[in-house]
XYZ file of C-alpha atoms in Angstrom:
441
model
C -35.228 30.849 -60.805
C -33.728 32.969 -63.544
C -35.072 32.179 -67.046
C -33.719 28.915 -68.412
C -34.485 27.594 -71.742
C -33.281 24.927 -74.152
C -31.689 22.450 -71.852
C -32.579 18.618 -72.260
C -33.976 17.229 -69.013
C -32.410 13.864 -68.083
C -34.516 13.321 -64.957
C -37.468 15.237 -63.571
C -38.994 14.564 -60.227
C -41.893 16.466 -58.871
C -43.028 16.288 -55.258
C -46.238 17.626 -53.994
C -45.138 19.451 -50.833
C -47.217 19.253 -47.714
C -47.743 22.829 -46.578
C -47.022 24.090 -43.136
C -50.253 23.783 -41.133
C -50.542 27.592 -41.003
C -50.737 27.858 -44.835
C -53.795 27.105 -46.936
C -53.402 24.091 -49.246
C -54.627 26.092 -52.240
C -52.807 25.837 -55.552
C -51.617 29.408 -56.192
C -52.048 28.725 -59.967
C -55.725 27.703 -59.729
C -58.504 30.188 -60.588
C -60.234 31.980 -57.738
C -63.583 30.212 -58.512
C -61.905 26.912 -58.088
C -60.608 27.653 -54.590
C -62.842 26.177 -51.894
C -60.422 26.558 -49.082
C -60.850 29.718 -46.983
C -58.023 32.247 -47.017
C -56.491 32.696 -43.603
C -54.259 35.721 -42.796
C -50.593 34.912 -42.421
C -47.761 37.195 -41.495
C -45.847 37.890 -44.684
C -42.588 38.395 -42.838
C -42.399 34.733 -41.793
C -42.052 33.576 -45.406
C -39.365 34.233 -47.997
C -38.377 33.292 -51.592
C -34.865 31.899 -51.553
C -32.822 32.543 -54.707
C -29.427 30.895 -55.300
C -26.922 29.358 -57.736
C -23.657 27.684 -57.357
C -21.057 26.538 -59.916
C -19.335 23.377 -58.646
C -18.726 20.064 -60.282
C -21.140 17.186 -59.725
C -19.177 14.830 -62.081
C -21.136 11.760 -62.574
C -24.770 10.919 -63.599
C -25.156 8.845 -60.464
C -24.146 11.781 -58.279
C -26.581 14.108 -60.103
C -29.316 11.632 -59.672
C -28.533 11.271 -55.949
C -28.574 14.967 -55.537
C -32.049 15.209 -57.113
C -33.213 12.730 -54.559
C -31.646 14.713 -51.864
C -33.421 17.942 -52.897
C -36.760 16.048 -52.961
C -36.125 14.620 -49.480
C -35.285 17.874 -47.682
C -37.947 19.743 -49.646
C -40.457 17.441 -48.130
C -38.895 17.667 -44.834
C -39.215 21.371 -44.640
C -42.444 21.776 -46.595
C -40.732 23.778 -49.466
C -41.852 24.572 -52.950
C -39.941 25.721 -55.941
C -37.660 24.695 -58.853
C -34.138 23.344 -58.572
C -31.864 22.472 -61.495
C -28.984 20.084 -60.836
C -26.358 19.708 -63.496
C -22.817 18.326 -63.808
C -21.608 21.999 -63.491
C -23.654 23.073 -60.470
C -26.997 24.157 -59.050
C -29.668 26.787 -59.735
C -32.663 27.173 -57.456
C -35.549 29.241 -56.326
C -37.685 28.087 -53.405
C -40.521 29.394 -51.214
C -41.263 28.621 -47.605
C -40.823 29.693 -44.087
C -37.571 31.654 -43.480
C -36.417 29.272 -40.669
C -37.088 26.301 -42.877
C -35.275 27.816 -45.805
C -32.262 28.382 -43.623
C -32.399 24.797 -42.358
C -32.524 23.751 -46.043
C -29.385 25.860 -46.735
C -27.489 24.334 -43.896
C -28.328 20.785 -45.020
C -27.401 21.597 -48.573
C -24.027 22.998 -47.603
C -23.413 19.750 -45.645
C -24.361 17.705 -48.559
C -22.095 19.596 -50.914
C -19.265 19.133 -48.467
C -19.930 15.411 -48.460
C -19.781 15.275 -52.175
C -16.555 17.176 -52.402
C -14.903 15.817 -49.231
C -14.536 19.435 -47.906
C -15.210 21.227 -44.669
C -16.542 24.771 -44.242
C -12.973 26.187 -44.225
C -12.034 24.355 -47.380
C -14.939 25.459 -49.518
C -14.222 27.096 -52.853
C -17.873 27.668 -53.661
C -20.595 29.864 -52.143
C -24.381 29.411 -52.451
C -24.927 33.149 -51.806
C -28.632 32.480 -50.991
C -30.784 35.643 -51.195
C -33.872 35.541 -48.877
C -36.383 37.732 -50.666
C -39.341 39.378 -49.035
C -42.845 38.708 -50.108
C -45.201 41.397 -51.480
C -47.638 42.601 -48.808
C -50.314 43.611 -51.374
C -51.249 40.018 -52.209
C -51.927 36.924 -49.883
C -48.958 34.826 -48.793
C -50.447 31.654 -50.243
C -50.561 33.308 -53.635
C -46.858 33.892 -53.563
C -45.721 30.318 -52.668
C -44.842 27.548 -55.161
C -47.445 24.795 -55.283
C -44.890 22.015 -55.253
C -41.181 21.193 -55.508
C -39.663 20.210 -58.822
C -36.006 19.092 -58.793
C -34.603 18.039 -62.161
C -31.373 17.003 -63.655
C -30.235 19.175 -66.632
C -27.165 19.508 -68.862
C -26.297 23.010 -67.511
C -26.928 25.414 -64.658
C -28.489 27.710 -67.197
C -28.452 27.462 -70.957
C -26.900 30.350 -72.850
C -26.969 28.639 -76.137
C -30.171 26.935 -77.496
C -29.487 23.215 -77.345
C -32.326 22.190 -79.583
C -31.384 18.723 -80.714
C -32.322 19.131 -84.371
C -30.081 22.278 -84.610
C -27.180 20.249 -83.009
C -27.607 17.327 -85.383
C -27.740 19.648 -88.472
C -24.488 21.372 -87.157
C -22.859 18.105 -86.545
C -23.637 16.629 -90.027
C -22.323 19.797 -91.598
C -19.105 19.693 -89.724
C -18.639 16.173 -90.868
C -19.459 16.959 -94.544
C -17.513 20.221 -94.620
C -14.694 19.886 -92.070
C -12.796 22.819 -93.462
C -15.697 25.268 -93.416
C -17.079 26.927 -90.332
C -20.901 26.753 -90.460
C -22.925 30.009 -90.555
C -25.623 28.499 -88.335
C -25.957 31.145 -85.576
C -26.376 28.412 -82.884
C -23.148 26.783 -83.887
C -21.367 30.116 -83.973
C -22.669 31.010 -80.546
C -21.713 27.579 -79.111
C -18.201 27.804 -80.626
C -17.590 31.143 -78.976
C -18.970 29.897 -75.575
C -16.809 26.790 -75.765
C -13.723 28.960 -76.450
C -14.681 31.274 -73.517
C -15.170 28.386 -71.120
C -11.688 27.106 -72.055
C -9.893 30.423 -72.045
C -11.656 32.739 -69.632
C -12.951 32.959 -66.169
C -16.255 34.768 -65.393
C -15.833 38.575 -65.276
C -14.697 40.318 -62.057
C -17.362 40.439 -59.443
C -18.306 43.797 -57.923
C -20.295 44.077 -54.638
C -23.191 46.575 -54.740
C -21.009 49.073 -52.882
C -18.123 48.559 -55.381
C -20.492 48.812 -58.340
C -21.760 52.266 -57.189
C -18.329 53.615 -56.321
C -16.641 52.379 -59.459
C -19.362 53.601 -61.686
C -19.327 56.949 -59.993
C -15.593 57.262 -60.416
C -15.527 56.259 -64.131
C -18.480 58.333 -65.270
C -17.019 61.449 -63.687
C -14.013 61.039 -66.002
C -15.304 59.517 -69.191
C -17.715 60.357 -71.934
C -20.914 58.219 -71.919
C -19.874 55.970 -74.698
C -16.882 54.734 -72.763
C -18.859 53.290 -69.884
C -21.588 50.681 -70.796
C -24.086 48.950 -68.558
C -25.242 45.714 -70.170
C -28.642 44.320 -69.168
C -28.575 40.552 -69.726
C -32.266 40.019 -69.060
C -35.364 39.619 -71.193
C -37.443 42.473 -72.635
C -40.317 41.975 -70.209
C -37.928 42.242 -67.230
C -36.101 45.408 -68.262
C -39.409 47.038 -69.310
C -40.262 47.473 -65.667
C -36.847 48.215 -64.242
C -33.189 48.727 -65.103
C -30.064 50.614 -64.138
C -29.779 54.238 -65.281
C -26.448 55.915 -64.594
C -25.606 59.608 -65.350
C -22.953 59.852 -68.083
C -23.150 56.222 -69.035
C -25.045 54.241 -71.694
C -27.324 51.303 -70.731
C -27.961 48.566 -73.386
C -31.344 46.841 -72.885
C -30.745 43.705 -74.940
C -34.503 42.989 -75.029
C -34.312 39.255 -75.700
C -37.318 36.991 -75.401
C -35.252 34.212 -73.869
C -31.750 33.894 -72.488
C -30.646 31.717 -75.471
C -31.058 34.792 -77.722
C -28.463 36.864 -75.762
C -25.373 35.626 -77.780
C -26.885 36.805 -81.020
C -27.774 40.191 -79.586
C -24.185 40.552 -78.277
C -22.786 39.692 -81.674
C -24.996 42.432 -83.186
C -23.616 44.956 -80.725
C -19.930 43.904 -80.669
C -18.697 47.070 -82.420
C -20.425 49.310 -79.880
C -19.108 47.207 -77.071
C -15.636 47.135 -78.332
C -15.517 50.886 -78.491
C -16.196 51.163 -74.787
C -13.493 51.083 -72.020
C -15.612 49.501 -69.316
C -18.701 47.113 -69.475
C -20.827 46.564 -66.365
C -23.092 43.507 -66.719
C -26.057 42.648 -64.534
C -29.057 40.367 -64.243
C -31.542 39.372 -61.579
C -29.431 37.184 -59.345
C -26.059 36.823 -61.126
C -26.265 33.415 -62.699
C -26.873 34.732 -66.248
C -23.875 36.990 -66.056
C -21.569 34.182 -65.041
C -22.020 32.479 -68.419
C -22.712 35.691 -70.499
C -19.407 37.290 -69.301
C -17.363 34.318 -70.559
C -19.070 34.551 -73.827
C -18.567 38.338 -74.096
C -14.861 38.066 -73.297
C -14.290 35.473 -76.039
C -16.294 37.335 -78.606
C -14.532 40.635 -77.986
C -11.060 38.894 -78.060
C -11.942 37.391 -81.446
C -13.013 40.704 -82.664
C -9.857 42.391 -81.496
C -7.703 39.623 -83.102
C -9.483 40.197 -86.408
C -8.879 43.929 -86.201
C -5.184 43.476 -85.250
C -4.693 41.228 -88.285
C -6.179 43.838 -90.522
C -3.992 46.597 -89.032
C -0.395 45.046 -88.362
C 1.445 47.019 -85.739
C -1.751 48.242 -83.960
C -3.068 46.419 -80.872
C -6.748 46.922 -80.142
C -7.425 47.364 -76.395
C -10.239 45.300 -75.007
C -12.703 46.818 -72.517
C -12.621 45.852 -68.913
C -15.654 43.758 -67.956
C -17.384 43.458 -64.483
C -20.537 41.812 -63.245
C -22.773 42.723 -60.281
C -22.236 40.110 -57.600
C -25.628 38.780 -56.478
C -27.381 40.690 -59.291
C -30.075 43.258 -58.932
C -31.623 41.373 -55.967
C -28.502 41.754 -53.841
C -28.145 45.353 -55.030
C -31.665 46.351 -53.727
C -30.764 44.964 -50.295
C -28.246 47.792 -49.647
C -29.254 51.060 -47.864
C -29.394 53.352 -50.828
C -29.710 51.435 -54.141
C -29.977 54.766 -56.064
C -28.907 53.660 -59.507
C -31.580 51.083 -60.200
C -34.797 52.543 -61.335
C -38.193 50.767 -61.196
C -39.051 47.190 -60.173
C -37.027 43.990 -60.269
C -38.860 41.284 -62.177
C -38.539 37.788 -60.695
C -39.330 34.278 -61.852
C -41.508 33.193 -59.009
C -45.184 33.711 -57.969
C -44.528 37.337 -56.958
C -43.728 38.627 -60.440
C -41.774 41.629 -59.002
C -39.778 42.044 -55.736
C -41.387 44.436 -53.247
C -38.152 46.422 -52.912
C -38.064 49.199 -55.298
C -37.622 53.062 -55.404
C -41.272 53.842 -56.153
C -40.415 55.176 -59.664
C -42.232 53.786 -62.716
C -40.055 53.254 -65.751
C -42.530 51.102 -67.824
C -45.142 52.608 -70.089
C -48.479 51.353 -71.467
C -48.159 50.098 -74.989
C -51.205 52.070 -76.148
C -51.385 55.343 -74.310
C -47.542 55.554 -73.343
C -48.504 56.621 -69.789
C -46.387 55.331 -66.924
C -47.398 51.707 -66.084
C -45.423 48.776 -64.691
C -48.067 46.154 -63.593
C -48.445 43.212 -65.969
C -51.325 41.879 -63.755
C -53.371 45.100 -63.538
C -53.696 44.845 -59.792
C -54.437 41.081 -59.600
C -52.156 38.544 -57.959
C -49.974 36.853 -60.643
C -51.305 33.524 -59.574
C -54.792 34.386 -60.843
C -53.420 34.324 -64.439
C -54.967 37.620 -65.318
C -51.795 39.221 -66.816
C -51.725 40.947 -70.190
C -49.981 38.939 -72.971
C -49.551 39.350 -76.641
C -52.262 37.586 -78.598
C -49.854 35.826 -80.841
C -46.664 34.946 -78.897
C -48.018 35.312 -75.422
C -45.135 37.369 -74.150
C -45.914 39.671 -71.209
C -46.990 43.175 -72.265
C -47.738 46.327 -70.273
C -51.427 47.721 -70.828
C -52.633 50.236 -68.297
C -55.978 49.602 -66.445
C -57.929 51.982 -68.667
C -56.540 50.615 -71.989
C -56.962 47.084 -70.778
C -60.799 47.513 -71.106
C -60.490 48.343 -74.759
C -58.459 45.400 -76.019
C -58.353 41.582 -75.881
C -55.226 39.849 -74.608
C -54.229 36.197 -75.397
C -55.487 34.697 -72.150
C -58.902 36.272 -72.372
C -62.077 35.161 -74.175
C -62.034 37.239 -77.348
C -64.809 39.750 -77.606
C -65.112 40.302 -81.279
C -65.989 43.962 -80.635
C -62.447 44.466 -79.118
C -59.325 44.543 -81.124
C -56.651 41.990 -80.359
C -53.540 43.176 -78.467
C -50.044 42.288 -79.747
C -46.584 43.091 -78.304
C -46.157 45.552 -81.262
C -49.365 47.429 -80.385
C -53.138 47.258 -80.954
C -54.082 45.320 -84.114
C -50.416 45.918 -85.328
C -47.963 42.993 -85.168
C -46.061 40.631 -83.089
C -42.426 41.686 -82.561
C -40.608 38.423 -83.053
C -37.273 40.311 -82.454
C -37.743 43.265 -80.204
C -35.205 45.997 -80.991
C -32.281 46.627 -78.732
C -32.584 49.903 -76.743
C -29.816 52.229 -75.826
C -30.489 54.509 -72.800
C -28.383 57.549 -72.039
C -28.689 59.596 -68.785
C -27.446 63.161 -68.279
C -26.446 64.401 -64.890
């Protein structure tokens, strides 16, 4: 599942899924020395990671609760593991299992959603757009499957604004005490813009992978690089190992630590964004762009209105905004995904998707040589990844340099300097800087 933070869970239900008989019952998150079950060879192509989201109303708390129960029931039926968020505005899920069982799950889910909305297949106004992602062949199948299924009820499909209760309470108190004054609290400002966007705008125009390539090619041939911007809506540890790089266009790597930081980064970049003619947004599977594009439209509209009021008689033109339908994951499924460089980071036990162009865009924090493996050759499930000593964010440290430093999840050898996301014995980057990439033909 794409990165979700800040939502208040109303109901959480975890089910220990009984594995298919051909799969070892090992917990992929346990340490190797704790695993007593033998590893049996399994064909990787029989299994998939299913990634999907769907915005559709599930209007009552009772219906949300029933839907949580439904997911637990069919998850057990088909021996699936993973994470599913069920909210009044829709669903967001990532599951692991046998391909045939995932497709049975998808069919049952569509039937259940039809039942909730009294629709038939021909009447549907929603699309699950499930992406069935391949497993990596360099690590065992059982190390890439979720240990259990967790279906939980949440307030949102994905939380663009940090909904920390104390922040909300402070903002509410301030609104009551100062009704004529707009609070400067950044969370309140972001929420206000998002609320405006949800009322006034639809998500940005979807482009299929083919349309994405064609339109970018057409526009970059006729514009200067500053007029066409690609906006990466993912976190810093995702874009560090892969991103779009288009000749004669600029790519903004927002470099957030979590999705709820994105509004503040967009606000800091609004002048640059407003100067462009076309903005192409992308994320892993598409769900983050659905909300972020609504926020972006409202933010740029407010900025245009402010500038118009300062210059009567002049009308500021807003840039056209698009989003990649199905995200990077769907883009990499096409025959020639030439504009995406590096690996696609994923929020499941694989860490990265096996489909990539064999280029390495990441670099070691210490020696600055090409490197894009957070786990240094280990399976992600073994928990041997490199992390900042202070904040524990994923960091890139090559195999050679890894022997010379201590990361957060390792026993600290006093003879070795501690490794931080800002470098060796340097500092923790609480706010990683935004990066602007430009590519020449």
